[in-house]
mmCIF file of N, CA, C and O in Angstrom:
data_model
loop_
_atom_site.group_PDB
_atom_site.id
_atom_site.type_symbol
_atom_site.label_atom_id
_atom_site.label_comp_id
_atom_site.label_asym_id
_atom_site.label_seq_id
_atom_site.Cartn_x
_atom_site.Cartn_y
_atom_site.Cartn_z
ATOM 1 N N UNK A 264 15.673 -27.715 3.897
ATOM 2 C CA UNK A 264 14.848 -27.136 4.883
ATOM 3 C C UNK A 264 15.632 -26.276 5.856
ATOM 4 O O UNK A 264 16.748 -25.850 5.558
ATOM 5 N N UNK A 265 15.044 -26.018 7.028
ATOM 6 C CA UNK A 265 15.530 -24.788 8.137
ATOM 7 C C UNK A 265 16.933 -25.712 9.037
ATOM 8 O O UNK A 265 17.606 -25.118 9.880
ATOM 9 N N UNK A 266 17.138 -26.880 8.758
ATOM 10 C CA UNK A 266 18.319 -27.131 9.106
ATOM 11 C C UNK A 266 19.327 -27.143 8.612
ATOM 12 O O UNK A 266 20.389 -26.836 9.154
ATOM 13 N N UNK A 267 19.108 -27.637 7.075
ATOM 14 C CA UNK A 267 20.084 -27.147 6.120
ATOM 15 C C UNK A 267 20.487 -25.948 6.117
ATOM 16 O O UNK A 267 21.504 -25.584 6.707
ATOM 17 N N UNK A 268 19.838 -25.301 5.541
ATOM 18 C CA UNK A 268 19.862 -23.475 6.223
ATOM 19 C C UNK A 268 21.048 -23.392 7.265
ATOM 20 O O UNK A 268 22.188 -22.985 7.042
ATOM 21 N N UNK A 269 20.584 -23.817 8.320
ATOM 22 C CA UNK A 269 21.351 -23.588 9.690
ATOM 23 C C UNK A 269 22.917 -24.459 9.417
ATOM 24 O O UNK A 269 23.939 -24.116 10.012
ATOM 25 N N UNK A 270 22.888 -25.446 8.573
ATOM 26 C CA UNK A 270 24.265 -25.754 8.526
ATOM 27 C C UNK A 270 25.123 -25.083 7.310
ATOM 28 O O UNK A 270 26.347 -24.956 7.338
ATOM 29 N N UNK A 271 24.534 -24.800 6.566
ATOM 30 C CA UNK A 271 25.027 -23.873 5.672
ATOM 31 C C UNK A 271 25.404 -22.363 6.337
ATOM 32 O O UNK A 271 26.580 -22.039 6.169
ATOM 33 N N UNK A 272 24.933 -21.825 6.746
ATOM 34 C CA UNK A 272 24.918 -20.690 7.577
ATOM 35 C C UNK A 272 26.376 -20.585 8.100
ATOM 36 O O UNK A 272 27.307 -19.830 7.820
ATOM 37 N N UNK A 273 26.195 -21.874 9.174
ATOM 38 C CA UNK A 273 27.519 -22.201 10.373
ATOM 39 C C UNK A 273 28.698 -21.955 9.511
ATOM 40 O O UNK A 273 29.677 -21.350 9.948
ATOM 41 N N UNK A 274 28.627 -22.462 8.151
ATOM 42 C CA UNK A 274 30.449 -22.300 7.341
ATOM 43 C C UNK A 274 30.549 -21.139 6.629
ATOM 44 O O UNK A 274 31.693 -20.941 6.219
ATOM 45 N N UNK A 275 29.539 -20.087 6.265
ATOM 46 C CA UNK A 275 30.173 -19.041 5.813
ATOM 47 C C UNK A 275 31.227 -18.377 5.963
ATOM 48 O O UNK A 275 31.511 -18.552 7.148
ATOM 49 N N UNK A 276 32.145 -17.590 5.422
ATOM 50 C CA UNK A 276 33.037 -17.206 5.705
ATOM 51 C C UNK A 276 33.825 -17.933 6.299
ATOM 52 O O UNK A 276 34.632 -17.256 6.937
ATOM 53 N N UNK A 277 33.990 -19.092 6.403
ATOM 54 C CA UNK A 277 35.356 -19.946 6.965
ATOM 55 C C UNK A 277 36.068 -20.307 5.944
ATOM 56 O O UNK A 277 35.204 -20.559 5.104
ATOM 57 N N UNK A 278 36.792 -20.444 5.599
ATOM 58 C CA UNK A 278 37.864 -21.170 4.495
ATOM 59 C C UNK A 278 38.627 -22.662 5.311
ATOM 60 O O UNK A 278 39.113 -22.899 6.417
ATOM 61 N N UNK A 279 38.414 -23.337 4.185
ATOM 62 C CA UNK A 279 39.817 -24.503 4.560
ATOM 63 C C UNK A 279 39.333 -25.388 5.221
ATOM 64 O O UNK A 279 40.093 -26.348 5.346
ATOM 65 N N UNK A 280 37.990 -25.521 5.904
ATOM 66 C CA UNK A 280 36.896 -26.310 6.066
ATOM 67 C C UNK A 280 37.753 -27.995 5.298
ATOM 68 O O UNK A 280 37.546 -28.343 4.136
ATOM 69 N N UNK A 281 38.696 -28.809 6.312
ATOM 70 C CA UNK A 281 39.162 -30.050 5.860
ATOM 71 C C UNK A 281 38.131 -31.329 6.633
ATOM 72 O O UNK A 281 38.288 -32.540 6.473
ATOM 73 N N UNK A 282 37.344 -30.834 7.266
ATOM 74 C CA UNK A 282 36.506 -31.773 7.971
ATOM 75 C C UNK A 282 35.854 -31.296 9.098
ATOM 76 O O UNK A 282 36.083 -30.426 9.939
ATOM 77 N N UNK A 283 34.220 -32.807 8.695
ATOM 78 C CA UNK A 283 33.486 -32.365 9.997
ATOM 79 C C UNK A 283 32.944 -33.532 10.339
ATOM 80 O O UNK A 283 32.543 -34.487 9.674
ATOM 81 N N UNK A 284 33.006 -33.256 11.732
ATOM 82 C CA UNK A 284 33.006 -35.034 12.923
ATOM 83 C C UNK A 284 30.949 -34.856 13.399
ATOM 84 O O UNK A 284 30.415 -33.960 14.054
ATOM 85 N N UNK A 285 30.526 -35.663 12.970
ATOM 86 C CA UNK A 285 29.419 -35.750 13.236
ATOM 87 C C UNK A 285 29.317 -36.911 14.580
ATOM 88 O O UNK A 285 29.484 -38.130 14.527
ATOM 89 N N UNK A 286 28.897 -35.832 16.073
ATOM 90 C CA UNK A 286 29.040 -37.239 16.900
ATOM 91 C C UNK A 286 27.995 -37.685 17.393
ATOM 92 O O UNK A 286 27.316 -36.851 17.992
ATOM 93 N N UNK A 287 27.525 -38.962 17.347
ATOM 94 C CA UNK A 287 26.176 -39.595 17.405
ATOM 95 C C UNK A 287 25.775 -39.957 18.605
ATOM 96 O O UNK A 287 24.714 -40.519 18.879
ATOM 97 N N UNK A 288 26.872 -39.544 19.542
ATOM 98 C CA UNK A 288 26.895 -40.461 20.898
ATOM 99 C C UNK A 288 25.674 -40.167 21.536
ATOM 100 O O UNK A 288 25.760 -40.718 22.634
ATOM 101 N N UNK A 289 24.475 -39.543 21.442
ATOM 102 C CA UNK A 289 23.753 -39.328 22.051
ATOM 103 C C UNK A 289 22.236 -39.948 21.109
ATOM 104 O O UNK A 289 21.099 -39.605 21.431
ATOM 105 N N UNK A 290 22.514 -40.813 20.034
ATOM 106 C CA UNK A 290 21.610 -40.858 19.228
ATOM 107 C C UNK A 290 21.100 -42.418 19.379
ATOM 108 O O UNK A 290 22.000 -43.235 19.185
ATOM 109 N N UNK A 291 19.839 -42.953 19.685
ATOM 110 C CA UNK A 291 19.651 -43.737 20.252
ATOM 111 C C UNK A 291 18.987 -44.876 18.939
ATOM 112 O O UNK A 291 19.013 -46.106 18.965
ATOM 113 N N UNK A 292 18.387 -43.919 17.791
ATOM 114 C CA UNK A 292 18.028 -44.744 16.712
ATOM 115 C C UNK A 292 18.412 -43.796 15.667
ATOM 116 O O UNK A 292 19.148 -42.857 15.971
ATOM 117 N N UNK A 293 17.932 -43.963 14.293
ATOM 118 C CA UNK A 293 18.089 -43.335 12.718
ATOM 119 C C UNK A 293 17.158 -43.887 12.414
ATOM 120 O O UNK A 293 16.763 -44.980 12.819
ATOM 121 N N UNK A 294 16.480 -42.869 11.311
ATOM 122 C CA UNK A 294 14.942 -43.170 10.250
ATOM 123 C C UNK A 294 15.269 -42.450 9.020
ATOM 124 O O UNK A 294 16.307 -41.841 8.766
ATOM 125 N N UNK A 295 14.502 -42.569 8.485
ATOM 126 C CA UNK A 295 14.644 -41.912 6.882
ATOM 127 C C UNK A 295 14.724 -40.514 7.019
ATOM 128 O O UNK A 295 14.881 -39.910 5.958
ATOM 129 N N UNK A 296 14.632 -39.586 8.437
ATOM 130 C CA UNK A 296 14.755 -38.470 7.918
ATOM 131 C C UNK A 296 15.955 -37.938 8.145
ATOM 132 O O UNK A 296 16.319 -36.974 7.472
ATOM 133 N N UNK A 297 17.090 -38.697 9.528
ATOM 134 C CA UNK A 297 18.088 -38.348 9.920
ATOM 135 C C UNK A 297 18.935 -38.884 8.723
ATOM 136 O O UNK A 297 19.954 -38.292 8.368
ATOM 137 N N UNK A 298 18.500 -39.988 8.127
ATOM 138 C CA UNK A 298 19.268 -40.678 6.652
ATOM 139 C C UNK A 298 19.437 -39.538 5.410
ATOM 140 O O UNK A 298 20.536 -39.297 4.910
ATOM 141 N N UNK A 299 18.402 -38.989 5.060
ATOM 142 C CA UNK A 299 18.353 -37.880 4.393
ATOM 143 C C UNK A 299 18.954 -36.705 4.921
ATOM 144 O O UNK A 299 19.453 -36.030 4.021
ATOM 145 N N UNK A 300 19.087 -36.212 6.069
ATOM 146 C CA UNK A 300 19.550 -35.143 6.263
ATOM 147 C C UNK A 300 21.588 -35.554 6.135
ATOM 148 O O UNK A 300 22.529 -34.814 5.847
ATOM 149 N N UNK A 301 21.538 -36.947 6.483
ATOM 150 C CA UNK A 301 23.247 -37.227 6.372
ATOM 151 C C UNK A 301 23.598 -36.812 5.107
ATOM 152 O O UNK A 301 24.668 -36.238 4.903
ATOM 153 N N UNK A 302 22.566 -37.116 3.986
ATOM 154 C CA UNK A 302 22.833 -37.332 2.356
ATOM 155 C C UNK A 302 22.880 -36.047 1.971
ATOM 156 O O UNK A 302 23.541 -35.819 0.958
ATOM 157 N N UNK A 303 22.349 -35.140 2.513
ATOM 158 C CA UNK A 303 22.058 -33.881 2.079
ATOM 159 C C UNK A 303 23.459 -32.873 2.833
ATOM 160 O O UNK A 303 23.659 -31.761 2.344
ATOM 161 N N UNK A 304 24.263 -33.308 3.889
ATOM 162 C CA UNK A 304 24.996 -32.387 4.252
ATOM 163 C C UNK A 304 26.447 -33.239 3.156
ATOM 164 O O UNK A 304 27.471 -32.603 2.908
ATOM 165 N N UNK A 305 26.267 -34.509 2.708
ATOM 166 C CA UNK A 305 27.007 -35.178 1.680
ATOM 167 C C UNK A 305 27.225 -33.953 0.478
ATOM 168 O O UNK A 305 28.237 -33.433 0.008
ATOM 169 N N UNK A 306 26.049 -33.803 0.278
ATOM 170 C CA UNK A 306 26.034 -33.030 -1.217
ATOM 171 C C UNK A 306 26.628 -31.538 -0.655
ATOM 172 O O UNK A 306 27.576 -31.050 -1.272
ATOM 173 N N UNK A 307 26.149 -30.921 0.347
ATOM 174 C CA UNK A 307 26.511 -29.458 0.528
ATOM 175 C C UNK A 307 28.207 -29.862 1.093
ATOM 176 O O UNK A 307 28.940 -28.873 1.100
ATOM 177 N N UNK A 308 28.594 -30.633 1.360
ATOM 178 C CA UNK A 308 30.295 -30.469 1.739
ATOM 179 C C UNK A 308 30.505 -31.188 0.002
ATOM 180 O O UNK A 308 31.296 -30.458 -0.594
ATOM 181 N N UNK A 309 30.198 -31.942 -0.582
ATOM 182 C CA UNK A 309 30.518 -32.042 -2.134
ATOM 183 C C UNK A 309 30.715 -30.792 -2.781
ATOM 184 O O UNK A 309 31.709 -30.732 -3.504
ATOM 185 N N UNK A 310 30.092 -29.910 -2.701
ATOM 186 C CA UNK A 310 29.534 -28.471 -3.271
ATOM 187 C C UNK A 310 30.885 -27.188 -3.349
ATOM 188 O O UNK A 310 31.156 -26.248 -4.096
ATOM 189 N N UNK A 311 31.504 -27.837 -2.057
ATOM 190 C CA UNK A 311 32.403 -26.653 -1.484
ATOM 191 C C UNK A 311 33.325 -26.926 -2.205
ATOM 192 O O UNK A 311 33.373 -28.083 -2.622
ATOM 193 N N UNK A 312 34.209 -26.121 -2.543
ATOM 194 C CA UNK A 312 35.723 -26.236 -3.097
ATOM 195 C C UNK A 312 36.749 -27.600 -2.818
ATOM 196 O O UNK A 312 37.317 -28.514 -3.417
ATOM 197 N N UNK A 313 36.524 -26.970 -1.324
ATOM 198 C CA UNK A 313 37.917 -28.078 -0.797
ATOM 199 C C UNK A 313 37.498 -29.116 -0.623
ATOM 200 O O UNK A 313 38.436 -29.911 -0.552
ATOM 201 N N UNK A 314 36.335 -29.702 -0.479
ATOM 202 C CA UNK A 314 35.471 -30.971 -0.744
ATOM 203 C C UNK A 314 35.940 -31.824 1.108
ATOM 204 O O UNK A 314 36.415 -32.942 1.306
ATOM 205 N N UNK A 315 35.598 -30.861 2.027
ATOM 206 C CA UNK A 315 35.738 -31.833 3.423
ATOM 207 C C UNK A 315 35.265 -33.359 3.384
ATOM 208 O O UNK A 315 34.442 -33.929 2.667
ATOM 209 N N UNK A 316 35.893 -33.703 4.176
ATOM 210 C CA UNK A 316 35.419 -35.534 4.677
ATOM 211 C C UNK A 316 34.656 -34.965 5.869
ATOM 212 O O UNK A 316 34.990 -34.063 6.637
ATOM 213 N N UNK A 317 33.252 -35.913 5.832
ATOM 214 C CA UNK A 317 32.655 -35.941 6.544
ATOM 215 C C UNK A 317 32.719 -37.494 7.684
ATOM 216 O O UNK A 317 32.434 -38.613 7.257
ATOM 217 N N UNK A 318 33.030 -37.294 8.744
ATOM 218 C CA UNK A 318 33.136 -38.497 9.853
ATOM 219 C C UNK A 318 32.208 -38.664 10.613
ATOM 220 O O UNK A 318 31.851 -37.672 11.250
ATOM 221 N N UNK A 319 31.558 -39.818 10.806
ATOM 222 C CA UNK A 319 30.416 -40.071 11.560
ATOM 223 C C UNK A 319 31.248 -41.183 12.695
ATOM 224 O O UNK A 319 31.992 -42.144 12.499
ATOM 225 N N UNK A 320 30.728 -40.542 13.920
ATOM 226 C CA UNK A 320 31.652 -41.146 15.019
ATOM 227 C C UNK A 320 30.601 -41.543 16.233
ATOM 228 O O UNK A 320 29.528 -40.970 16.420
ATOM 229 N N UNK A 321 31.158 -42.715 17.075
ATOM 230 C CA UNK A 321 30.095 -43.124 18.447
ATOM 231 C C UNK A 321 28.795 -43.310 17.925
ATOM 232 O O UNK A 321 27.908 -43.176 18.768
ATOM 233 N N UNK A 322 28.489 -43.534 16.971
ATOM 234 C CA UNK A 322 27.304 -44.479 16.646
ATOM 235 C C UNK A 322 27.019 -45.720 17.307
ATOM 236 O O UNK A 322 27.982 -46.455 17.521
ATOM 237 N N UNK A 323 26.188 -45.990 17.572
ATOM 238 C CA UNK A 323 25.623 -47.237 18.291
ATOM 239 C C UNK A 323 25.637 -47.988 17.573
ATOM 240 O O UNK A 323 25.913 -47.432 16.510
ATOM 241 N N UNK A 324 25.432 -49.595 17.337
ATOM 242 C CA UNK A 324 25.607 -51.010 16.874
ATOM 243 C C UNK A 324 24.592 -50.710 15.966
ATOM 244 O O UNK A 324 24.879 -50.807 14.773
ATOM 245 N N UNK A 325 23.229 -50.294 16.346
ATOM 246 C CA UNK A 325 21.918 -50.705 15.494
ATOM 247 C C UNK A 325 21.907 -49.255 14.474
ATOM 248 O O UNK A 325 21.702 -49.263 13.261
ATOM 249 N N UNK A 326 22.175 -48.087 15.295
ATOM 250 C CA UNK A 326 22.479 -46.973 14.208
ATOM 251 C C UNK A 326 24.258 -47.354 13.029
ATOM 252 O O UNK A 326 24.357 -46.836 11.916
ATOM 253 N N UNK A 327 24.807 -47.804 13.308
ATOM 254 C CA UNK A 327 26.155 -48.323 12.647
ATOM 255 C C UNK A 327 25.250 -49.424 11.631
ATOM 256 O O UNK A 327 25.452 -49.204 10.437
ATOM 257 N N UNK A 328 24.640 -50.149 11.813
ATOM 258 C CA UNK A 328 24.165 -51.496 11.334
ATOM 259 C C UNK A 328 23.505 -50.595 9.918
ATOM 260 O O UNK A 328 23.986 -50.546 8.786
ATOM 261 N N UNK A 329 22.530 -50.079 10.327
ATOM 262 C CA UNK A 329 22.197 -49.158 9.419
ATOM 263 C C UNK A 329 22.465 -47.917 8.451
ATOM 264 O O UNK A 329 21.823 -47.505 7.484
ATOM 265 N N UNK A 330 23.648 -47.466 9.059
ATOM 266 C CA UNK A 330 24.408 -47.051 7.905
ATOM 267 C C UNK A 330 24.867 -47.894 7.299
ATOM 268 O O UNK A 330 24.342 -47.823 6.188
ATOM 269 N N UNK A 331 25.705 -48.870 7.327
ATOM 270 C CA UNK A 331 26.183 -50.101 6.578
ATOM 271 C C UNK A 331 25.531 -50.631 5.347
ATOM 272 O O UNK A 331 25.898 -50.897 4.202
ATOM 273 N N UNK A 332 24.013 -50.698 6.277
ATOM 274 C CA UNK A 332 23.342 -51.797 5.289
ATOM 275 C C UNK A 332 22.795 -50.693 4.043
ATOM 276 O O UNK A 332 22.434 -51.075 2.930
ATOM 277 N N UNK A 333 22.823 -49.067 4.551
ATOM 278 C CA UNK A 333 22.266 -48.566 3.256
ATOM 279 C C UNK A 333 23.278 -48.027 2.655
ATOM 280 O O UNK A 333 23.121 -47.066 1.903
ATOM 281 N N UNK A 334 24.599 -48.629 2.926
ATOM 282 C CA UNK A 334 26.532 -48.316 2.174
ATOM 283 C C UNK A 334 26.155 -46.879 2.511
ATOM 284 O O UNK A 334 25.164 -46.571 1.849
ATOM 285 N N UNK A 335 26.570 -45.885 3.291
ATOM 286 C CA UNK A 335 26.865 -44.693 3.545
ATOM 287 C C UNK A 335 28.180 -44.469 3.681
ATOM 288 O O UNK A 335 28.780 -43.396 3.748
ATOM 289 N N UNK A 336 28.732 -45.999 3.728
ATOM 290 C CA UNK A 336 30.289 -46.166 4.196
ATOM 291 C C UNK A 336 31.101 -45.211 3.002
ATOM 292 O O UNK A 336 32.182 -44.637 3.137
ATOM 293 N N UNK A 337 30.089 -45.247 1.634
ATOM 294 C CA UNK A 337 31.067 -44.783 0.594
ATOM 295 C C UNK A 337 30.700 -43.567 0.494
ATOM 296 O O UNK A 337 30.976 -43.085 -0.605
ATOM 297 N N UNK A 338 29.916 -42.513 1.583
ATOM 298 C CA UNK A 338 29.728 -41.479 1.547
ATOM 299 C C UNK A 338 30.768 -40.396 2.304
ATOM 300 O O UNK A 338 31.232 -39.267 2.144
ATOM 301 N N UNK A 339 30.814 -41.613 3.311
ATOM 302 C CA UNK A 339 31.679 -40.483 5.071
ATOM 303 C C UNK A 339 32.254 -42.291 5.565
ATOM 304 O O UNK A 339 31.924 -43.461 5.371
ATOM 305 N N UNK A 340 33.257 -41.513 6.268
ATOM 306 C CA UNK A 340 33.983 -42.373 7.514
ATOM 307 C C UNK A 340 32.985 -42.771 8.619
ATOM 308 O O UNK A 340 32.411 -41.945 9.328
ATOM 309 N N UNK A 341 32.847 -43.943 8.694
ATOM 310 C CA UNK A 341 32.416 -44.051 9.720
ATOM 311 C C UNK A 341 32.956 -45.101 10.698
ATOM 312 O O UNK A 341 33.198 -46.278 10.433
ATOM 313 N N UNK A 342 33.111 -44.449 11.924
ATOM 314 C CA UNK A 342 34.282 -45.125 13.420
ATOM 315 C C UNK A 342 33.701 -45.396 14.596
ATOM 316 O O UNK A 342 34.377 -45.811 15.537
#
């Protein structure tokens, strides 16, 4: 959709793209659509050459709890 778009957009023309820090500190819950949109920027940094790590950082207990319980752990870092 129009956010994908918009994150695809943001890396054109950059090269060497070794990582990107996703910071949650302002995120108070997660639902199936912020879950899907994590999975989906999974596949578009899969896609790229240099294959970045994606880091999910300052997550809250109950948003952390929930990545866990749906293993995202084996997708991205999460701290």
């Amino acid at each position: 959709g129009q956010l994908q778009s918009t994150f695809r957009n943001s890396y054109k023309g950059i090269k060497d793209i070794k990582e990107y820090i996703i910071d949650l500190r302002l995120t108070e819950f997660a639902d199936s659509a912020g879950l899907g949109l994590l999975l989906a920027l999974y596949g578009i940094t899969k896609s790229m050459p240099n294959k970045p790590i994606v880091k999910i950082i300052n997550a809250n207990n109950s948003v952390k709890d929930l990545l866990t319980m749906s293993k995202f752990q084996t997708f991205f870092t999460i701290e």
